[in-house]
Every structure is written in C-alpha cells, then in structure tokens.
Amino acid sequence: MTDDHRHRILQAAARVYAQHGWRGSTTKRIAEEAGVNEVTLFRHFGAKDALLEQMMLHLTEPKEGMTLPAVPGDPAAELEGWVRAHHTEMCARRPFIRQLVSDLQEHPDLHPCATNGPNSATSQLRGYVERLHTMGFVEHHDSTSVADQSAAVTMLMGAVFADSMNRDLMPEMFPQPVDVSLRSYVRFFLRGLGVSLPLATVAASDRDQSSSVPPSPVGSE
C-alpha cells in the first residue's frame, strides 16, 4: 500500500471516528469513507482496533511548525509560532479530540494513544525551557524553582488546550482575538520564567491590550 493510500485510509478513519466514536466507527463505514473495500482494511491494518490505534498515532505525529529549535534565538517569536501551530492543529481536530476524551472512560486502553501528542509537546516545551536557562536567556537563574518551571509549562499547555477546545463554546471566556490571546499566553509564560522580552515585543503586547479594550459606555466617566 502506498503512503498516499495509507494516509487516505487513516484520514477517513479519523473523520468517521470524530462523527461516530469508537463503537460507531465500523470498518464498513471507514472503508466507504476511504473509497476502498473492507478486505483492503483488514489486509493492511488487521482488526478495527489496530486501525483506529494507528490512526490516533498518525494524528499525533508532529506537523510543520510544531517543533521548537534546538538552539533558541528569539524565544518570544519561536514560542508564538509553536503555540499557534499547536492551537491551529487542535482546532482542526476539535471534534476528534472531544470524541476521544468522551471514549477514554469506556476504553482506558486508548490512554497511551490519547496522551502521546500532549506528552510529546509538553516534553518538548520542558526541554526548550531548560535550554533557555542553559543559554542565559533567563536573567535571574535562581529566581524560579524547578517546580515553578514545571508549573509554568503546565499552565501554558493548559491555556492553549482550553482556548482551542472551548473558544467556540464559551466565547465570553476568551474576549480577545486568538492571535492576541496566544501572544499574551507566551508573554506571561516567558515573564514568569524570568526571560526578558525585546522592547518591540512588549510594545506589540501593549498595543494588543489597548486595542482590545472595549470602549466605555457613552456618558461614563
């Protein structure tokens, strides 16, 4: 089976799963969505469970822009690009992720597949933070403990996940535009770690804040 053929089947499985969940993702539905017969699925992937697990692992493979540089150069720009790429990917996979979360209780064996992507991203971010310390980007090296750094990583990952999963459901929780919010998450993350931001970055953030403040009601002081 060619890579294109395999990719098409895995993408079809993802679409069927997002709509029907684990129980409803039959090999018949997946085969019809992919434009192949069921024999082809069984020949190349075996049972349905193996196909769905391969599909989940395929979706968590790093995409373009979803890796941080081995040598930090501009932490604010690098992290903003990385956060934006992850946010975009999660928004695109929003129905799939929601379905997966709902299936985890009934299918705990899916846990490794479900957490592979988030764990990989978190590990990557922790390594990047360590490199920021090693390369002198942190002004006061001893001002944050290892526990503080770990908490900062968790908070940034949590903020990006919550934004991508809930912005459409609870827009009042996310009053700022997506780009402004993502930039703010990164700015506070770096400041919390003790990384000094370039004046241009601070100025851009200040402009974001001032331009996104709603106007005062007429007649108010």
PDB file of C-alpha atoms in Angstrom:
ATOM      1  CA  MET A   1       0.000   0.000   0.000  1.00  0.00           C
ATOM      2  CA  THR A   2       1.395   3.383  -0.985  1.00  0.00           C
ATOM      3  CA  ASP A   3       1.859   6.151   1.577  1.00  0.00           C
ATOM      4  CA  ASP A   4      -0.887   8.176  -0.110  1.00  0.00           C
ATOM      5  CA  HIS A   5      -3.280   5.228   0.062  1.00  0.00           C
ATOM      6  CA  ARG A   6      -2.473   4.606   3.722  1.00  0.00           C
ATOM      7  CA  HIS A   7      -2.815   8.307   4.524  1.00  0.00           C
ATOM      8  CA  ARG A   8      -6.228   8.431   2.853  1.00  0.00           C
ATOM      9  CA  ILE A   9      -7.498   5.473   4.906  1.00  0.00           C
ATOM     10  CA  LEU A  10      -6.192   6.919   8.168  1.00  0.00           C
ATOM     11  CA  GLN A  11      -7.745  10.302   7.421  1.00  0.00           C
ATOM     12  CA  ALA A  12     -11.040   8.598   6.593  1.00  0.00           C
ATOM     13  CA  ALA A  13     -10.868   6.704   9.887  1.00  0.00           C
ATOM     14  CA  ALA A  14     -10.335   9.985  11.736  1.00  0.00           C
ATOM     15  CA  ARG A  15     -13.368  11.594  10.116  1.00  0.00           C
ATOM     16  CA  VAL A  16     -15.578   8.594  10.860  1.00  0.00           C
ATOM     17  CA  TYR A  17     -14.328   8.410  14.441  1.00  0.00           C
ATOM     18  CA  ALA A  18     -14.953  12.116  15.069  1.00  0.00           C
ATOM     19  CA  GLN A  19     -18.549  11.670  13.977  1.00  0.00           C
ATOM     20  CA  HIS A  20     -19.415   8.227  15.344  1.00  0.00           C
ATOM     21  CA  GLY A  21     -16.963   7.464  18.166  1.00  0.00           C
ATOM     22  CA  TRP A  22     -15.295   4.145  18.893  1.00  0.00           C
ATOM     23  CA  ARG A  23     -18.411   1.991  18.757  1.00  0.00           C
ATOM     24  CA  GLY A  24     -19.814   3.567  15.625  1.00  0.00           C
ATOM     25  CA  SER A  25     -16.539   3.548  13.678  1.00  0.00           C
ATOM     26  CA  THR A  26     -17.154   0.299  11.844  1.00  0.00           C
ATOM     27  CA  THR A  27     -14.769  -0.980   9.214  1.00  0.00           C
ATOM     28  CA  LYS A  28     -17.621  -0.734   6.714  1.00  0.00           C
ATOM     29  CA  ARG A  29     -18.069   2.981   7.386  1.00  0.00           C
ATOM     30  CA  ILE A  30     -14.340   3.632   7.251  1.00  0.00           C
ATOM     31  CA  ALA A  31     -13.947   1.681   4.007  1.00  0.00           C
ATOM     32  CA  GLU A  32     -16.801   3.600   2.393  1.00  0.00           C
ATOM     33  CA  GLU A  33     -15.350   6.926   3.546  1.00  0.00           C
ATOM     34  CA  ALA A  34     -11.922   5.983   2.169  1.00  0.00           C
ATOM     35  CA  GLY A  35     -13.304   4.606  -1.100  1.00  0.00           C
ATOM     36  CA  VAL A  36     -11.895   1.093  -0.591  1.00  0.00           C
ATOM     37  CA  ASN A  37     -13.343  -2.265   0.396  1.00  0.00           C
ATOM     38  CA  GLU A  38     -13.190  -3.806   3.849  1.00  0.00           C
ATOM     39  CA  VAL A  39     -10.812  -6.535   2.668  1.00  0.00           C
ATOM     40  CA  THR A  40      -8.219  -3.846   1.976  1.00  0.00           C
ATOM     41  CA  LEU A  41      -8.542  -2.512   5.538  1.00  0.00           C
ATOM     42  CA  PHE A  42      -8.152  -5.950   7.106  1.00  0.00           C
ATOM     43  CA  ARG A  43      -5.235  -6.826   4.832  1.00  0.00           C
ATOM     44  CA  HIS A  44      -3.204  -3.772   5.741  1.00  0.00           C
ATOM     45  CA  PHE A  45      -4.325  -2.919   9.273  1.00  0.00           C
ATOM     46  CA  GLY A  46      -5.775  -6.093  10.725  1.00  0.00           C
ATOM     47  CA  ALA A  47      -8.658  -5.629  13.148  1.00  0.00           C
ATOM     48  CA  LYS A  48     -10.610  -2.418  13.647  1.00  0.00           C
ATOM     49  CA  ASP A  49      -8.868  -1.697  16.955  1.00  0.00           C
ATOM     50  CA  ALA A  50      -5.445  -1.784  15.309  1.00  0.00           C
ATOM     51  CA  LEU A  51      -6.633   0.547  12.542  1.00  0.00           C
ATOM     52  CA  LEU A  52      -8.040   3.102  14.974  1.00  0.00           C
ATOM     53  CA  GLU A  53      -4.918   2.987  17.137  1.00  0.00           C
ATOM     54  CA  GLN A  54      -2.734   3.559  14.061  1.00  0.00           C
ATOM     55  CA  MET A  55      -4.982   6.443  13.089  1.00  0.00           C
ATOM     56  CA  MET A  56      -4.584   8.073  16.512  1.00  0.00           C
ATOM     57  CA  LEU A  57      -0.816   7.711  16.454  1.00  0.00           C
ATOM     58  CA  HIS A  58      -0.761   9.123  12.910  1.00  0.00           C
ATOM     59  CA  LEU A  59      -2.663  12.225  14.025  1.00  0.00           C
ATOM     60  CA  THR A  60      -0.175  12.929  16.814  1.00  0.00           C
ATOM     61  CA  GLU A  61       2.841  12.988  14.502  1.00  0.00           C
ATOM     62  CA  PRO A  62       4.480  16.450  14.582  1.00  0.00           C
ATOM     63  CA  LYS A  63       3.375  18.725  11.754  1.00  0.00           C
ATOM     64  CA  GLU A  64       5.177  21.694  10.221  1.00  0.00           C
ATOM     65  CA  GLY A  65       5.858  24.403  12.801  1.00  0.00           C
ATOM     66  CA  MET A  66       5.152  22.082  15.736  1.00  0.00           C
ATOM     67  CA  THR A  67       8.771  21.658  16.819  1.00  0.00           C
ATOM     68  CA  LEU A  68      10.926  24.072  18.797  1.00  0.00           C
ATOM     69  CA  PRO A  69      14.502  24.858  17.719  1.00  0.00           C
ATOM     70  CA  ALA A  70      17.400  23.034  19.326  1.00  0.00           C
ATOM     71  CA  VAL A  71      19.152  26.377  19.746  1.00  0.00           C
ATOM     72  CA  PRO A  72      16.868  29.199  20.973  1.00  0.00           C
ATOM     73  CA  GLY A  73      17.310  32.521  19.225  1.00  0.00           C
ATOM     74  CA  ASP A  74      14.155  34.579  19.716  1.00  0.00           C
ATOM     75  CA  PRO A  75      12.093  32.888  22.447  1.00  0.00           C
ATOM     76  CA  ALA A  76       9.015  35.091  22.022  1.00  0.00           C
ATOM     77  CA  ALA A  77       8.783  34.595  18.254  1.00  0.00           C
ATOM     78  CA  GLU A  78       9.679  30.908  18.411  1.00  0.00           C
ATOM     79  CA  LEU A  79       7.153  30.117  21.114  1.00  0.00           C
ATOM     80  CA  GLU A  80       4.419  32.184  19.464  1.00  0.00           C
ATOM     81  CA  GLY A  81       4.882  30.253  16.235  1.00  0.00           C
ATOM     82  CA  TRP A  82       4.938  26.934  18.088  1.00  0.00           C
ATOM     83  CA  VAL A  83       1.857  27.749  20.158  1.00  0.00           C
ATOM     84  CA  ARG A  84      -0.016  28.967  17.072  1.00  0.00           C
ATOM     85  CA  ALA A  85       0.782  25.763  15.162  1.00  0.00           C
ATOM     86  CA  HIS A  86      -0.440  23.570  18.034  1.00  0.00           C
ATOM     87  CA  HIS A  87      -3.547  25.696  18.520  1.00  0.00           C
ATOM     88  CA  THR A  88      -4.388  25.510  14.809  1.00  0.00           C
ATOM     89  CA  GLU A  89      -3.924  21.743  14.763  1.00  0.00           C
ATOM     90  CA  MET A  90      -6.103  21.201  17.838  1.00  0.00           C
ATOM     91  CA  CYS A  91      -8.845  23.429  16.447  1.00  0.00           C
ATOM     92  CA  ALA A  92      -8.808  21.418  13.233  1.00  0.00           C
ATOM     93  CA  ARG A  93      -9.082  18.204  15.287  1.00  0.00           C
ATOM     94  CA  ARG A  94     -11.574  19.596  17.807  1.00  0.00           C
ATOM     95  CA  PRO A  95     -14.452  17.127  17.106  1.00  0.00           C
ATOM     96  CA  PHE A  96     -11.991  14.233  17.131  1.00  0.00           C
ATOM     97  CA  ILE A  97     -10.391  15.279  20.426  1.00  0.00           C
ATOM     98  CA  ARG A  98     -13.759  15.784  22.113  1.00  0.00           C
ATOM     99  CA  GLN A  99     -14.873  12.352  20.952  1.00  0.00           C
ATOM    100  CA  LEU A 100     -11.649  10.781  22.199  1.00  0.00           C
ATOM    101  CA  VAL A 101     -11.990  12.358  25.645  1.00  0.00           C
ATOM    102  CA  SER A 102     -15.535  11.016  25.923  1.00  0.00           C
ATOM    103  CA  ASP A 103     -14.376   7.498  24.962  1.00  0.00           C
ATOM    104  CA  LEU A 104     -11.473   7.279  27.413  1.00  0.00           C
ATOM    105  CA  GLN A 105     -13.575   6.206  30.378  1.00  0.00           C
ATOM    106  CA  GLU A 106     -15.065   3.272  28.494  1.00  0.00           C
ATOM    107  CA  HIS A 107     -11.808   2.469  26.697  1.00  0.00           C
ATOM    108  CA  PRO A 108      -8.914   3.190  29.108  1.00  0.00           C
ATOM    109  CA  ASP A 109      -6.624   1.244  26.788  1.00  0.00           C
ATOM    110  CA  LEU A 110      -6.758   4.280  24.484  1.00  0.00           C
ATOM    111  CA  HIS A 111      -4.896   6.344  27.063  1.00  0.00           C
ATOM    112  CA  PRO A 112      -1.410   5.875  25.524  1.00  0.00           C
ATOM    113  CA  CYS A 113      -2.687   6.926  22.087  1.00  0.00           C
ATOM    114  CA  ALA A 114      -4.644   9.854  23.512  1.00  0.00           C
ATOM    115  CA  THR A 115      -1.751  11.230  25.543  1.00  0.00           C
ATOM    116  CA  ASN A 116       1.060  10.611  23.068  1.00  0.00           C
ATOM    117  CA  GLY A 117       0.722  14.003  21.381  1.00  0.00           C
ATOM    118  CA  PRO A 118       0.226  16.149  24.518  1.00  0.00           C
ATOM    119  CA  ASN A 119       3.024  14.347  26.371  1.00  0.00           C
ATOM    120  CA  SER A 120       5.388  14.814  23.437  1.00  0.00           C
ATOM    121  CA  ALA A 121       4.578  18.533  23.171  1.00  0.00           C
ATOM    122  CA  THR A 122       4.978  19.033  26.919  1.00  0.00           C
ATOM    123  CA  SER A 123       8.327  17.228  26.932  1.00  0.00           C
ATOM    124  CA  GLN A 124       9.469  19.362  24.009  1.00  0.00           C
ATOM    125  CA  LEU A 125       8.498  22.579  25.810  1.00  0.00           C
ATOM    126  CA  ARG A 126      10.271  21.492  29.012  1.00  0.00           C
ATOM    127  CA  GLY A 127      13.432  20.794  27.043  1.00  0.00           C
ATOM    128  CA  TYR A 128      13.197  24.226  25.430  1.00  0.00           C
ATOM    129  CA  VAL A 129      12.868  25.886  28.849  1.00  0.00           C
ATOM    130  CA  GLU A 130      15.959  24.029  30.039  1.00  0.00           C
ATOM    131  CA  ARG A 131      17.859  25.307  27.009  1.00  0.00           C
ATOM    132  CA  LEU A 132      16.726  28.859  27.761  1.00  0.00           C
ATOM    133  CA  HIS A 133      18.327  28.523  31.194  1.00  0.00           C
ATOM    134  CA  THR A 134      21.481  26.897  29.868  1.00  0.00           C
ATOM    135  CA  MET A 135      21.995  29.544  27.183  1.00  0.00           C
ATOM    136  CA  GLY A 136      21.488  32.505  29.503  1.00  0.00           C
ATOM    137  CA  PHE A 137      18.092  33.794  28.389  1.00  0.00           C
ATOM    138  CA  VAL A 138      16.853  33.777  31.998  1.00  0.00           C
ATOM    139  CA  GLU A 139      18.057  36.887  33.797  1.00  0.00           C
ATOM    140  CA  HIS A 140      17.753  35.607  37.367  1.00  0.00           C
ATOM    141  CA  HIS A 141      18.599  31.944  37.057  1.00  0.00           C
ATOM    142  CA  ASP A 142      17.762  31.097  40.672  1.00  0.00           C
ATOM    143  CA  SER A 143      14.533  33.082  40.881  1.00  0.00           C
ATOM    144  CA  THR A 144      12.333  30.199  39.734  1.00  0.00           C
ATOM    145  CA  SER A 145      12.471  26.689  41.136  1.00  0.00           C
ATOM    146  CA  VAL A 146      12.167  23.514  39.098  1.00  0.00           C
ATOM    147  CA  ALA A 147       8.626  23.183  40.427  1.00  0.00           C
ATOM    148  CA  ASP A 148       7.814  26.724  39.224  1.00  0.00           C
ATOM    149  CA  GLN A 149       9.170  25.959  35.770  1.00  0.00           C
ATOM    150  CA  SER A 150       7.132  22.764  35.589  1.00  0.00           C
ATOM    151  CA  ALA A 151       4.014  24.651  36.677  1.00  0.00           C
ATOM    152  CA  ALA A 152       4.635  27.315  34.022  1.00  0.00           C
ATOM    153  CA  VAL A 153       4.876  24.664  31.305  1.00  0.00           C
ATOM    154  CA  THR A 154       1.673  23.027  32.534  1.00  0.00           C
ATOM    155  CA  MET A 155      -0.148  26.367  32.611  1.00  0.00           C
ATOM    156  CA  LEU A 156       0.896  27.312  29.066  1.00  0.00           C
ATOM    157  CA  MET A 157      -0.090  23.911  27.689  1.00  0.00           C
ATOM    158  CA  GLY A 158      -3.376  24.072  29.592  1.00  0.00           C
ATOM    159  CA  ALA A 159      -4.161  27.579  28.345  1.00  0.00           C
ATOM    160  CA  VAL A 160      -3.586  26.652  24.707  1.00  0.00           C
ATOM    161  CA  PHE A 161      -5.645  23.466  25.045  1.00  0.00           C
ATOM    162  CA  ALA A 162      -8.518  25.235  26.808  1.00  0.00           C
ATOM    163  CA  ASP A 163      -8.523  28.001  24.211  1.00  0.00           C
ATOM    164  CA  SER A 164      -8.599  25.628  21.257  1.00  0.00           C
ATOM    165  CA  MET A 165     -11.276  23.371  22.752  1.00  0.00           C
ATOM    166  CA  ASN A 166     -13.588  25.934  24.351  1.00  0.00           C
ATOM    167  CA  ARG A 167     -13.372  29.199  22.416  1.00  0.00           C
ATOM    168  CA  ASP A 168     -16.329  28.214  20.222  1.00  0.00           C
ATOM    169  CA  LEU A 169     -18.421  27.032  23.187  1.00  0.00           C
ATOM    170  CA  MET A 170     -17.626  29.805  25.681  1.00  0.00           C
ATOM    171  CA  PRO A 171     -16.647  32.916  23.720  1.00  0.00           C
ATOM    172  CA  GLU A 172     -17.180  35.126  26.793  1.00  0.00           C
ATOM    173  CA  MET A 173     -14.234  33.331  28.408  1.00  0.00           C
ATOM    174  CA  PHE A 174     -11.996  34.355  25.506  1.00  0.00           C
ATOM    175  CA  PRO A 175     -12.864  38.010  24.726  1.00  0.00           C
ATOM    176  CA  GLN A 176      -9.563  38.697  22.955  1.00  0.00           C
ATOM    177  CA  PRO A 177      -8.866  37.616  19.343  1.00  0.00           C
ATOM    178  CA  VAL A 178      -6.987  34.349  19.014  1.00  0.00           C
ATOM    179  CA  ASP A 179      -3.670  35.907  17.967  1.00  0.00           C
ATOM    180  CA  VAL A 180      -3.777  38.386  20.848  1.00  0.00           C
ATOM    181  CA  SER A 181      -4.565  35.637  23.353  1.00  0.00           C
ATOM    182  CA  LEU A 182      -1.801  33.339  22.129  1.00  0.00           C
ATOM    183  CA  ARG A 183       0.726  36.165  22.221  1.00  0.00           C
ATOM    184  CA  SER A 184      -0.341  37.013  25.776  1.00  0.00           C
ATOM    185  CA  TYR A 185      -0.034  33.397  26.920  1.00  0.00           C
ATOM    186  CA  VAL A 186       3.539  33.310  25.639  1.00  0.00           C
ATOM    187  CA  ARG A 187       4.408  36.750  27.050  1.00  0.00           C
ATOM    188  CA  PHE A 188       3.256  35.843  30.566  1.00  0.00           C
ATOM    189  CA  PHE A 189       4.936  32.448  30.310  1.00  0.00           C
ATOM    190  CA  LEU A 190       8.305  33.960  29.461  1.00  0.00           C
ATOM    191  CA  ARG A 191       7.990  36.717  32.053  1.00  0.00           C
ATOM    192  CA  GLY A 192       7.140  34.129  34.673  1.00  0.00           C
ATOM    193  CA  LEU A 193      10.304  32.249  33.818  1.00  0.00           C
ATOM    194  CA  GLY A 194      12.359  35.439  34.042  1.00  0.00           C
ATOM    195  CA  VAL A 195      13.105  35.783  30.336  1.00  0.00           C
ATOM    196  CA  SER A 196      13.451  39.416  29.322  1.00  0.00           C
ATOM    197  CA  LEU A 197      11.361  40.376  26.302  1.00  0.00           C
ATOM    198  CA  PRO A 198      12.579  42.662  23.493  1.00  0.00           C
ATOM    199  CA  LEU A 199      11.101  46.163  23.624  1.00  0.00           C
ATOM    200  CA  ALA A 200       9.348  45.544  20.307  1.00  0.00           C
ATOM    201  CA  THR A 201       7.562  42.525  21.775  1.00  0.00           C
ATOM    202  CA  VAL A 202       6.459  44.450  24.850  1.00  0.00           C
ATOM    203  CA  ALA A 203       5.232  47.336  22.699  1.00  0.00           C
ATOM    204  CA  ALA A 204       3.261  44.963  20.470  1.00  0.00           C
ATOM    205  CA  SER A 205       1.657  43.379  23.518  1.00  0.00           C
ATOM    206  CA  ASP A 206       0.733  46.793  24.910  1.00  0.00           C
ATOM    207  CA  ARG A 207      -0.881  47.707  21.591  1.00  0.00           C
ATOM    208  CA  ASP A 208      -2.828  44.453  21.667  1.00  0.00           C
ATOM    209  CA  GLN A 209      -4.120  45.241  25.116  1.00  0.00           C
ATOM    210  CA  SER A 210      -5.116  48.832  24.323  1.00  0.00           C
ATOM    211  CA  SER A 211      -6.773  47.998  21.001  1.00  0.00           C
ATOM    212  CA  SER A 212      -8.803  45.153  22.501  1.00  0.00           C
ATOM    213  CA  VAL A 213     -10.238  47.108  25.447  1.00  0.00           C
ATOM    214  CA  PRO A 214     -13.949  47.718  24.799  1.00  0.00           C
ATOM    215  CA  PRO A 215     -14.933  51.410  24.629  1.00  0.00           C
ATOM    216  CA  SER A 216     -16.528  52.966  27.689  1.00  0.00           C
ATOM    217  CA  PRO A 217     -20.284  53.443  27.587  1.00  0.00           C
ATOM    218  CA  VAL A 218     -21.462  56.907  26.451  1.00  0.00           C
ATOM    219  CA  GLY A 219     -21.666  59.259  29.392  1.00  0.00           C
ATOM    220  CA  SER A 220     -19.471  57.192  31.687  1.00  0.00           C
ATOM    221  CA  GLU A 221     -16.541  58.760  33.466  1.00  0.00           C
TER     222      GLU A 221
END
